[in-house]
Amino acid sequence: MWLMLALAVVVCVAVLYVPGYLFARSLSVARFASVAIAPMISIFFLAVLGIVLFEVGVTCSGPVLLAIAVAIGAIALLVSKGIAQAKAPNASRELIAIDDVKGAWKAAALYVAVAFAVVFVVFLLAIDGPESFSRNDDTTVHLAIVRGFLDTGTFSTLHASSYLDQGVTSSFYPSAWHVVTAVVASFFGNAVTLAANASIIALTAVVFPLGMCLLFLKLFGEGKRVVWAGSLFVVAFCGFPWGFVVYGQLLSNMVSFMLIPLAFVALVGAIEAKGLSGKVRLAFLVAAGLVSIALSQPNGAFTFGIWAVLYCLGRILVPPCDDAPRIASKRIAAAAALFAVACAGWVVLYFAPFLQNVVQYTWKATLSPLEAIGGGLLFMFTTREGVQPFLSVAVLAGVIYTCRNRRYLWMTVAYAFAFVVYVIDVSTDGVVKQVLSGFWYTDYYRTGAMTALFAIPLASLGFVQLVDIVRSWCAKALRVQADHPKCRYLPVGILVALMLMCQFFPFHAKLMGKTDIGAGLVKIHREVSMRYSWDRGLTGEEDAFVKKAVELIGEGALVINVPSDGSCWSYGVEGINTYFRRSSDNGRGGAEESKILRTQLRDISTSEEVQRLVNDLDARYVLMLDVQGSDHRTTTTIRYKEENWRGIETIDEQTPGFKLLLSEDDMRLYEIVG
């Protein structure tokens, strides 16, 4: 099965890169940049095609959807080449070109190698098998949406829901990640959890590292040491990307943030492009990138906006060729105008009717301001994440460097803004919190992740400054010049060793008697191991029982279940048609319908109301994975109250109207015969 996971990763990489690469080349984007930004374009095509095909009433399989996207890219490339040859052969100037292409590919290889090593230790060594999955509440929805795409042959982010296979759609759900995962799963017998794991690996070990590598090459092209240093920090922060893997899961938000560097590179390229044609083509890529980001998770567009506005302000006040600001009235006026427009846009969107459900959503404060500042500075944004003191020092060194070299000061401003938003978000309540963090649902996991994302380039800059400091110390200790060969690699080795120790040293302790802290990525590894265990929620034995039930009851038969016993995940994982697909009191139907099933189903032999409802639903079976009284129940307590489920949990072999079909340990499958 591990080989199957490796193949799924390869397929996921192909899905994310082939359509986008072809189309990027059709716009004359340089080869290296075309590879790096391809996922942004591929996701755009797959998501938009899913919407269009749904609207015109066309269903298709995942491979067909991918084939259409590839065909669009290939046709665009052929047409562009034909036009270019007809106008002026070999005269087209490549966009987002890299001066040292060989060096760029070497850097890219390093980024991917380092990222994969971290992914291997933090994720692959922690999960309980290639098809294991996170026992998180939100994961019930995510897996069900992917399964729904596969069952219906529709892939629309405007009509996704956990009950899509039963004709229940929503107005909008950010599900670009679900589309990609469904396409990958379709190549492996609709193995949803296998595809989900493959997507996490492909995104964290390939997509994000390559995107950040291209971004660093564009921002720090003249500082090769900063580019190489960046490989150490792309997947080093617990807050992002790992916080989204262990919490939620917020994989859609993870994709959204990972696409930000790609759209940002296109924006930088559009600003730097010489001719109007190049600016227009790259502006189109920026627009496509924003669509991909928004269809993955809209708050990513606001995160991108912060970086983009501050970068443009930086370019206005500090031109690329200068290290100090140019104080001129025109530049100050232009910067002020841009800032005013950005603030006005923020306010308008905050009051926009279609965003009210998002910006008015409130998470209550959980920390004091001092605790929030201390935890944030150590990059331990939540109790699920570990302290990262080495990263704190590296980021601080980067901040100091940008204060001296004003060309990069916008990075510090972005980081400082995100940090303030996080602190206000996690430690206060009120209007200010809603205005600043409402676009992120006032969810401190998301604002903390934004802070971590903005800290990555600062850590890379800071690492180079630390290397210079340690080099001078080594030169003094060895009594040689700082440029002596002995001082070339020794400082890097010392700092990398120190970083590894801070990130992976296996310790944990209680902070102030309540918060369990641990070293950086070790804490993430433990969280992943716990959540992906087949001993929790839907256990390995229960999953095997569900597979037997699926074979026994036939395809599509509706099954009444108790979601808290682990069956809330069973539709997404195995495809069994359960009524309750999340650990809550409401299922496919309305509240009253769900209440009747939860509290009165056992009375089917005597209650006409229950009989009528069961007949209307065409419910055939009852599944229980943890009967009451069992000594080893593996249930989730989220939103569960025993009295709300007595109508199902008290069913046994003697209950009139039910026939026992399958029984193992504390697991039962009944046929409704009443």
C-alpha positions as a printed Julia matrix, in Angstrom:
674×3 Matrix{Float64}:
   0.0    0.0     0.0
   2.91   2.37    0.56
   3.84   1.9    -3.09
   0.26   2.82   -3.98
   0.62   6.01   -1.94
   3.83   6.85   -3.81
   2.02   6.34   -7.12
  -0.83   8.52   -5.9
   1.65  11.29   -5.07
   3.07  11.05   -8.61
  -0.43  11.25  -10.08
  -1.28  14.21   -7.85
   1.86  16.03   -9.02
   0.89  15.34  -12.64
  -2.65  16.62  -12.04
  -1.31  19.81  -10.48
   1.45  20.5   -12.98
   0.65  19.26  -16.49
  -2.32  21.49  -17.47
  -0.86  24.57  -15.82
   2.6   24.14  -17.31
   1.24  23.87  -20.84
  -0.87  26.99  -20.46
   1.9   29.0   -18.79
   4.21  28.19  -21.7
   1.52  29.39  -24.08
   1.81  32.8   -22.39
   5.6   32.79  -22.94
   6.39  32.28  -19.25
   9.91  30.92  -18.81
  10.21  27.17  -18.29
  11.32  27.25  -14.68
   8.61  29.73  -13.72
   6.03  27.75  -15.72
   6.8   24.69  -13.64
   6.63  26.56  -10.35
   3.34  28.39  -10.98
   1.63  25.51  -12.83
  -0.48  24.34   -9.82
  -2.16  27.74   -9.6
  -3.29  27.49  -13.24
  -4.2   23.8   -13.06
  -6.41  24.39  -10.02
  -8.01  27.34  -11.84
  -8.9   25.15  -14.82
 -10.13  22.18  -12.78
 -12.26  24.32  -10.46
 -13.73  26.55  -13.17
 -14.39  23.58  -15.46
 -16.2   21.87  -12.59
 -18.51  24.88  -12.24
 -19.12  25.25  -15.99
 -19.86  21.57  -16.58
 -22.31  21.53  -13.68
 -24.15  24.56  -15.01
 -24.57  23.0   -18.45
 -25.66  19.69  -16.93
 -22.67  17.61  -17.99
 -21.24  14.96  -15.69
 -17.87  13.31  -16.13
 -15.23  11.28  -14.33
 -12.09  12.67  -12.78
  -9.81  11.54  -15.64
 -12.11  13.21  -18.18
 -12.07  16.47  -16.23
  -8.27  16.31  -16.15
  -8.14  15.49  -19.87
 -10.21  18.58  -20.69
  -7.87  20.77  -18.64
  -4.82  19.26  -20.34
  -6.42  19.73  -23.74
  -7.05  23.42  -23.03
  -3.41  23.9   -22.06
  -2.13  21.97  -25.06
  -4.37  23.81  -27.54
  -3.38  27.16  -26.06
   0.3   26.24  -26.42
  -0.08  25.14  -30.03
  -2.05  28.25  -30.97
   0.43  30.59  -29.28
   3.37  28.91  -31.01
   1.63  29.21  -34.35
   0.93  32.91  -33.81
   4.48  33.55  -32.63
   5.97  31.82  -35.67
   3.7   33.74  -38.04
   4.59  37.11  -36.52
   8.27  36.94  -35.7
   9.99  33.6   -35.13
  12.14  33.47  -31.96
  11.32  37.1   -31.14
   9.13  36.47  -28.11
  10.61  37.55  -24.79
  10.1   35.07  -21.97
   8.29  36.31  -18.86
   9.41  35.74  -15.26
  12.81  34.66  -16.54
  15.57  33.59  -14.15
  19.13  34.69  -14.93
  20.85  31.58  -13.57
  18.58  28.76  -14.74
  20.94  25.93  -13.73
  21.33  27.47  -10.3
  17.55  27.79  -10.04
  17.02  24.09  -10.74
  19.67  23.19   -8.16
  17.95  25.4    -5.62
  14.6   23.85   -6.5
  16.01  20.37   -5.99
  17.29  21.4    -2.56
  13.94  22.92   -1.6
  12.08  19.75   -2.55
  14.65  17.48   -0.87
  14.58  19.37    2.42
  10.78  19.64    2.36
  10.36  15.94    1.64
  12.72  15.05    4.5
  10.57  17.1     6.89
   7.35  15.65    5.45
   8.75  12.15    5.84
   9.59  12.66    9.52
   6.64  14.79   10.54
   3.86  13.22    8.46
   4.74   9.91    6.82
   6.34   8.37    9.92
   3.37   9.52   11.99
   0.35   8.34    9.99
  -1.06   4.89   10.68
  -0.95   3.62    7.11
  -1.37   5.05    3.59
  -5.18   5.12    3.86
  -5.43   6.45    7.4
  -7.07   9.83    7.91
  -7.35  12.56   10.5
 -10.12  12.02   13.06
 -11.03  15.69   13.03
 -14.55  17.06   13.01
 -14.15  19.04    9.77
 -12.62  16.01    8.04
 -16.04  14.35    8.01
 -17.21  17.13    5.69
 -14.09  17.24    3.52
 -13.99  13.51    2.83
 -17.74  13.45    2.18
 -17.46  16.27   -0.37
 -14.68  14.44   -2.23
 -16.76  11.25   -2.21
 -19.78  13.23   -3.42
 -17.82  14.58   -6.39
 -16.85  11.03   -7.32
 -20.36   9.6    -6.85
 -22.1   12.31   -8.9
 -19.51  13.09  -11.56
 -19.87  16.81  -10.76
 -17.05  18.97   -9.41
 -18.6   22.38   -8.8
 -17.32  24.5    -5.9
 -20.63  26.38   -6.1
 -22.68  23.26   -5.39
 -20.59  21.14   -3.01
 -22.03  19.5     0.09
 -21.71  16.4     2.25
 -24.94  15.07    0.67
 -24.22  15.88   -2.95
 -24.91  12.26   -3.93
 -28.45  12.71   -2.61
 -29.11  15.91   -4.53
 -28.38  18.32   -1.68
 -26.22  21.25   -2.84
 -24.93  24.44   -1.24
 -24.55  27.93   -2.72
 -20.76  28.04   -2.34
 -18.17  25.99   -0.51
 -14.44  26.59   -1.08
 -13.57  23.17   -2.43
 -10.81  23.47   -5.03
  -8.73  21.07   -2.91
 -11.62  18.61   -2.97
 -11.75  18.75   -6.77
  -8.04  17.94   -7.08
  -8.29  15.16   -4.51
 -11.32  13.65   -6.24
  -9.49  13.62   -9.58
  -6.54  11.82   -7.97
  -8.83   9.36   -6.16
 -10.56   8.49   -9.43
  -7.32   6.9   -10.67
  -7.19   4.6    -7.63
 -10.64   3.07   -7.38
 -12.09   6.12   -5.59
  -9.73   5.67   -2.63
 -10.51   9.03   -1.03
  -8.23   8.84    2.01
  -5.29   7.62   -0.08
  -5.75  10.58   -2.42
  -6.09  12.99    0.51
  -2.77  11.84    1.95
  -1.14  12.02   -1.47
  -2.33  15.6    -1.89
  -0.89  16.62    1.48
   2.48  15.15    0.53
   2.48  16.66   -2.97
   1.48  20.09   -1.69
   3.94  20.28    1.21
   6.9   18.53   -0.44
   6.61  19.85   -4.01
   4.09  22.63   -4.69
   4.86  24.97   -1.8
   8.67  24.5    -1.88
   8.86  25.16   -5.63
   6.62  28.19   -5.35
   8.67  29.67   -2.51
  11.88  28.88   -4.38
  10.67  30.89   -7.38
   9.52  33.7    -5.11
  12.91  33.88   -3.38
  14.71  33.85   -6.72
  12.65  36.84   -7.83
  12.99  38.73   -4.56
  16.57  37.81   -3.6
  18.06  36.84   -6.95
  21.22  38.78   -6.24
  21.54  37.2    -2.8
  22.01  33.54   -3.57
  22.73  32.69    0.04
  19.24  33.86    1.04
  17.7   31.7    -1.68
  19.55  28.61   -0.49
  18.75  29.41    3.14
  15.06  29.56    2.28
  14.98  25.8     1.76
  15.38  25.34    5.52
  12.28  27.32    6.44
   9.57  26.61    3.87
   7.99  23.78    5.89
   9.72  24.5     9.2
   6.99  26.54   10.87
   4.35  24.72   12.89
   1.79  27.46   12.27
   1.93  26.95    8.53
   1.62  24.56    6.84
   1.44  22.02    9.67
  -1.18  23.78   11.76
  -3.69  23.26    8.97
  -2.88  19.53    8.85
  -3.47  18.87   12.56
  -6.36  21.27   13.11
  -9.67  21.15   11.33
  -8.42  19.82    8.98
  -8.05  23.1     7.1
  -6.57  21.63    3.94
  -8.5   24.03    1.71
  -6.96  26.95    3.58
  -3.56  25.29    3.27
  -3.9   25.15   -0.51
  -5.1   28.75   -0.6
  -2.03  29.98    1.3
   0.31  27.82   -0.78
  -0.95  29.47   -3.96
  -0.2   32.96   -2.63
   3.54  32.91   -3.56
   2.63  31.82   -7.09
   0.15  34.64   -7.65
   2.58  37.03   -5.98
   5.37  36.08   -8.4
   2.99  36.75  -11.3
   2.23  40.15   -9.77
   5.93  40.99   -9.41
   6.48  39.86  -13.01
   3.59  42.01  -14.24
   5.06  45.06  -12.53
   8.53  44.41  -13.94
   7.45  43.41  -17.48
   8.6   45.86  -20.14
   5.87  45.71  -22.77
   2.11  45.99  -22.5
   1.61  42.47  -23.88
   3.68  40.92  -21.11
   1.9   42.94  -18.44
  -1.5   41.86  -19.75
  -0.56  38.18  -19.87
   0.84  38.22  -16.35
  -2.12  40.25  -15.11
  -4.32  37.43  -16.41
  -2.24  34.95  -14.4
  -2.66  37.11  -11.3
  -6.42  37.11  -11.84
  -6.46  33.34  -12.4
  -4.37  32.93   -9.27
  -6.8   34.98   -7.22
  -9.69  32.87   -8.5
  -7.81  29.69   -7.55
  -7.0   31.12   -4.12
 -10.59  32.23   -3.52
 -12.08  28.91   -4.66
  -9.69  27.16   -2.26
 -10.45  29.5     0.65
 -11.41  33.19    0.23
  -9.35  34.43    3.18
  -6.27  33.55    1.13
  -7.19  36.4    -1.23
  -7.07  38.85    1.67
  -3.78  37.37    2.83
  -2.43  37.85   -0.69
  -3.78  41.39   -0.69
  -1.8   42.32    2.42
   1.45  41.13    0.86
   0.63  42.68   -2.52
  -0.31  46.13   -1.2
   2.69  46.35    1.11
   5.03  45.18   -1.66
   3.7   47.85   -4.0
   4.05  50.47   -1.27
   7.62  49.32   -0.77
   8.4   49.62   -4.47
   6.94  53.13   -4.58
   8.92  54.38   -1.61
  12.06  52.26   -2.08
  12.81  51.48   -5.76
  14.42  48.07   -6.42
  17.8   49.62   -7.17
  17.93  51.49   -3.84
  18.33  50.4    -0.24
  16.96  53.62    1.27
  13.61  55.34    0.66
  13.25  58.19   -1.8
  11.44  61.01   -0.07
   9.59  62.79   -2.85
   6.14  64.35   -2.8
   4.9   62.36   -5.81
   6.01  59.05   -4.31
   4.49  59.85   -0.92
   1.23  60.9    -2.58
   1.13  57.71   -4.68
   1.81  55.55   -1.61
  -0.84  57.36    0.42
  -3.37  56.97   -2.39
  -2.69  53.22   -2.7
  -2.94  52.76    1.06
  -6.22  54.7     1.16
  -7.69  52.62   -1.66
  -6.63  49.4     0.11
  -8.22  50.53    3.39
 -11.4   51.58    1.58
 -11.56  48.21   -0.16
 -11.15  46.45    3.2
 -14.06  48.44    4.68
 -16.31  47.91    1.66
 -15.73  44.16    1.71
 -16.21  44.03    5.47
 -19.72  45.42    5.02
 -20.44  43.44    1.84
 -23.65  41.38    2.33
 -22.2   38.2     0.81
 -19.39  38.17    3.41
 -21.44  38.82    6.55
 -21.62  35.16    7.56
 -17.82  35.12    7.5
 -16.81  38.45    9.03
 -19.39  38.27   11.83
 -18.38  34.78   12.88
 -16.71  34.91   16.29
 -14.21  32.76   18.11
 -13.97  33.77   21.75
 -10.61  34.9    23.11
  -8.63  32.14   24.82
  -5.41  33.86   25.94
  -4.36  37.0    27.73
  -2.51  39.59   25.62
   0.81  38.7    27.29
   0.28  34.98   26.68
  -0.63  35.7    23.05
   2.47  37.82   22.5
   4.77  35.3    24.18
   3.3   32.33   22.33
   3.32  34.2    19.04
   6.96  35.27   19.36
   7.88  31.62   19.98
   5.67  30.62   17.02
   3.6   28.44   19.32
   0.32  29.97   18.22
  -1.86  27.24   19.74
  -1.51  24.37   22.18
  -1.32  21.96   19.23
   1.94  23.5    18.07
   5.42  23.46   19.6
   7.76  26.25   20.59
  10.31  27.19   17.93
  12.99  29.39   19.55
  15.48  29.04   16.69
  12.92  30.4    14.25
  12.22  33.26   16.64
  15.89  34.26   16.6
  16.14  33.88   12.81
  13.05  36.01   12.23
  14.31  38.66   14.63
  17.61  38.79   12.75
  15.65  39.14    9.51
  13.58  41.97   10.94
  16.74  43.81   12.0
  18.21  43.33    8.52
  15.12  44.77    6.8
  15.23  47.79    9.07
  18.71  48.46    7.73
  18.0   47.45    4.14
  14.7   49.23    3.52
  14.13  47.47    0.21
  12.71  44.51    2.17
  11.06  46.47    4.98
   7.63  45.7     3.56
   8.14  42.08    4.64
   8.58  43.13    8.25
   5.54  45.41    8.04
   3.44  42.5     6.69
   4.69  40.18    9.43
   4.1   42.8    12.13
   0.58  43.46   10.87
  -0.27  39.75   10.81
   1.22  39.33   14.28
  -0.91  42.17   15.67
  -4.01  40.7    14.02
  -3.25  37.32   15.61
  -2.7   38.8    19.09
  -5.92  40.82   18.93
  -7.75  37.81   17.52
  -6.73  35.33   20.22
  -6.76  37.66   23.23
  -9.63  40.14   22.75
 -13.28  40.33   21.75
 -15.13  43.18   20.1
 -15.41  45.33   17.0
 -11.67  45.79   16.45
 -11.18  42.03   16.44
 -14.0   41.52   13.93
 -12.75  44.24   11.58
  -9.14  43.02   11.58
  -9.62  39.24   11.66
 -13.2   38.76   10.47
 -12.12  37.71    6.98
 -10.37  34.77    8.67
 -13.5   33.87   10.72
 -11.67  35.41   13.74
 -10.0   31.99   13.83
  -6.61  32.37   15.5
  -5.37  29.19   13.81
  -5.75  30.95   10.47
  -4.34  34.32   11.56
  -1.45  32.49   13.24
  -0.81  30.63    9.99
  -0.76  33.92    8.09
   1.83  35.24   10.55
   3.97  32.14   10.04
   3.69  32.44    6.25
   4.87  36.04    6.35
   7.76  35.04    8.65
   9.33  32.57    6.19
  11.28  35.11    4.06
  12.34  36.99    7.2
  13.74  33.78    8.7
  15.7   33.15    5.5
  17.17  36.66    5.55
  17.94  36.31    9.24
  19.66  32.96    8.82
  22.22  34.52    6.5
  22.89  37.24    9.07
  23.35  34.6    11.76
  25.77  32.71    9.53
  27.89  35.86    9.2
  27.86  36.36   12.96
  28.87  32.77   13.69
  31.52  32.94   10.96
  33.17  35.87   12.69
  33.13  33.96   15.98
  34.65  30.88   14.31
  37.35  33.02   12.69
  38.3   34.44   16.06
  38.28  31.03   17.71
  40.36  29.46   14.94
  42.52  32.57   14.56
  41.96  32.8    10.8
  40.35  35.25    8.41
  36.56  35.12    8.03
  36.91  34.06    4.39
  39.16  31.11    5.29
  37.9   27.73    3.92
  37.5   26.47    7.48
  34.9   29.18    8.08
  32.94  28.58    4.91
  30.72  25.67    5.92
  31.31  25.34    9.66
  28.91  28.19   10.64
  26.19  26.75    8.43
  26.68  23.31    9.97
  26.53  24.72   13.49
  23.34  26.65   12.83
  21.64  23.79   11.0
  22.51  21.43   13.87
  21.13  23.93   16.37
  17.97  24.33   14.3
  17.45  20.56   14.1
  17.89  20.25   17.85
  15.36  22.99   18.54
  12.88  21.5    16.07
  13.17  17.81   16.9
  14.5   17.45   20.46
  11.93  15.14   22.12
  10.81  17.05   25.19
   7.53  18.35   26.52
   6.54  20.16   29.67
   3.58  21.87   31.29
   3.55  25.64   31.05
   1.78  27.33   33.96
   0.21  23.99   34.83
  -2.06  23.73   31.8
  -0.36  24.12   28.42
   1.68  21.19   27.18
   4.63  22.54   25.2
   7.13  20.64   23.11
   9.83  21.21   20.57
   8.55  22.49   17.25
   7.94  19.73   14.78
   8.04  16.97   17.42
   4.73  18.3    18.73
   3.28  18.27   15.23
   4.47  14.69   14.73
   2.69  13.65   17.91
  -0.48  15.43   16.89
  -0.47  13.77   13.46
   0.23  10.36   15.02
  -2.66  10.74   17.43
  -5.16  11.99   14.87
  -4.27   9.51   12.12
  -4.44   6.45   14.38
  -6.69   3.56   13.44
  -7.34   3.11   17.16
  -9.46   6.27   17.42
 -12.92   7.23   16.16
 -13.42   4.96   13.18
 -11.04   2.15   14.12
  -9.46  -0.38   11.8
 -11.87  -3.08   13.0
 -14.86  -0.79   12.51
 -13.7    0.2     9.04
 -13.42  -3.49    8.12
 -16.94  -4.01    9.46
 -18.22  -1.14    7.32
 -16.62  -2.71    4.25
 -18.46  -5.99    4.97
 -21.69  -4.05    5.46
 -21.27  -2.3     2.1
 -20.87  -5.65    0.35
 -23.91  -7.04    2.14
 -26.45  -4.24    1.72
 -25.79  -3.27   -1.87
 -24.97   0.01   -3.51
 -26.8    3.17   -2.49
 -29.03   1.77    0.27
 -29.69   4.38    2.97
 -28.29   3.49    6.39
 -29.37   5.12    9.65
 -26.39   5.51   11.98
 -25.07   7.1    15.16
 -22.33   9.42   13.84
 -20.39   9.72   17.1
 -19.45   6.02   16.97
 -17.11   6.76   14.05
 -19.62   6.25   11.26
 -19.62  10.02   10.61
 -16.47   9.36    8.56
 -17.68   6.15    6.91
 -19.32   7.75    3.86
 -16.18   9.67    2.94
 -13.87   6.76    3.71
 -15.84   3.78    2.36
 -18.81   5.26    0.5
 -21.59   3.76    2.63
 -24.75   5.84    2.28
 -25.2    7.03    5.87
 -27.9    9.46    6.99
 -25.78  11.25    9.61
 -22.42  12.33    8.15
 -21.16  14.59   10.9
 -21.11  14.25   14.66
 -24.17  16.42   15.22
 -27.9   16.03   15.8
 -28.89  16.94   12.24
 -28.44  14.71    9.23
 -29.5   14.89    5.63
 -32.98  16.23    6.35
 -34.31  18.94    8.61
 -34.07  19.13   12.38
 -37.5   17.58   12.98
 -36.85  14.66   10.64
 -33.5   13.98   12.28
 -35.05  14.19   15.75
 -37.67  11.57   14.93
 -35.01   9.14   13.73
 -32.71   9.82   16.69
 -35.34   9.47   19.39
 -38.09   7.21   18.0
 -36.64   4.85   15.37
 -36.85   1.87   17.76
 -40.65   2.35   17.83
 -41.05   1.67   14.11
 -43.3   -1.35   14.7
 -45.89   0.78   16.55
 -45.4    4.37   15.35
 -47.05   5.35   12.06
 -45.03   8.59   12.05
 -41.75   6.67   12.13
 -43.01   4.18    9.54
 -44.04   7.0     7.2
 -40.68   8.78    7.56
 -38.64   5.63    7.02
 -40.67   4.76    3.93
 -40.3    8.3     2.54
 -36.53   8.13    3.04
 -36.39   4.54    1.78
 -34.12   3.78    4.74
 -33.19   0.1     4.76
 -30.59  -0.49    7.46
 -29.26   0.58   10.86
 -25.51   0.61   11.53
 -23.99   0.72   15.02
 -20.22   0.57   15.49
 -20.21   0.92   19.29
 -23.23  -0.57   21.07
 -24.07   0.76   24.48
 -22.48  -1.09   27.37
 -19.36  -2.07   25.45
 -16.1   -1.95   27.4
 -14.05  -0.58   24.51
 -16.16   2.05   22.8
 -14.26   4.36   20.45
 -16.6    7.31   20.16
 -16.29  11.05   19.74
 -18.03  13.29   22.26
 -18.33  16.32   19.97
 -21.95  17.56   20.18
 -23.07  14.16   21.51
 -25.71  13.72   24.22
 -26.83  10.22   25.05
 -30.49  11.14   25.53
 -30.66  12.46   21.95
 -29.83   9.06   20.45
 -31.85   6.6    22.52
 -34.15   5.85   19.61
 -31.23   4.23   17.75
 -28.76   3.13   20.42
 -31.36   1.06   22.32
 -32.1   -1.11   19.29
 -31.04  -4.73   19.79
 -31.84  -8.2    18.46
 -35.16  -8.29   20.34
 -36.43  -4.92   19.09
 -39.49  -5.47   16.85
 -39.02  -4.29   13.28
 -35.27  -4.96   13.05
 -33.4   -8.02   11.83
 -29.75  -8.59   12.76
 -27.66  -9.13    9.62
 -24.09  -8.77   10.82
 -22.49  -8.81   14.27
 -18.87  -8.58   15.42
 -17.8   -7.62   18.94
 -19.73  -4.38   19.69
 -20.66  -3.7    16.04
 -24.09  -4.4    14.56
 -25.88  -4.11   11.23
 -29.67  -4.4    11.27
 -32.15  -4.54    8.43
 -35.31  -2.51    8.92
 -38.19  -4.93    8.38
 -40.95  -3.09   10.28
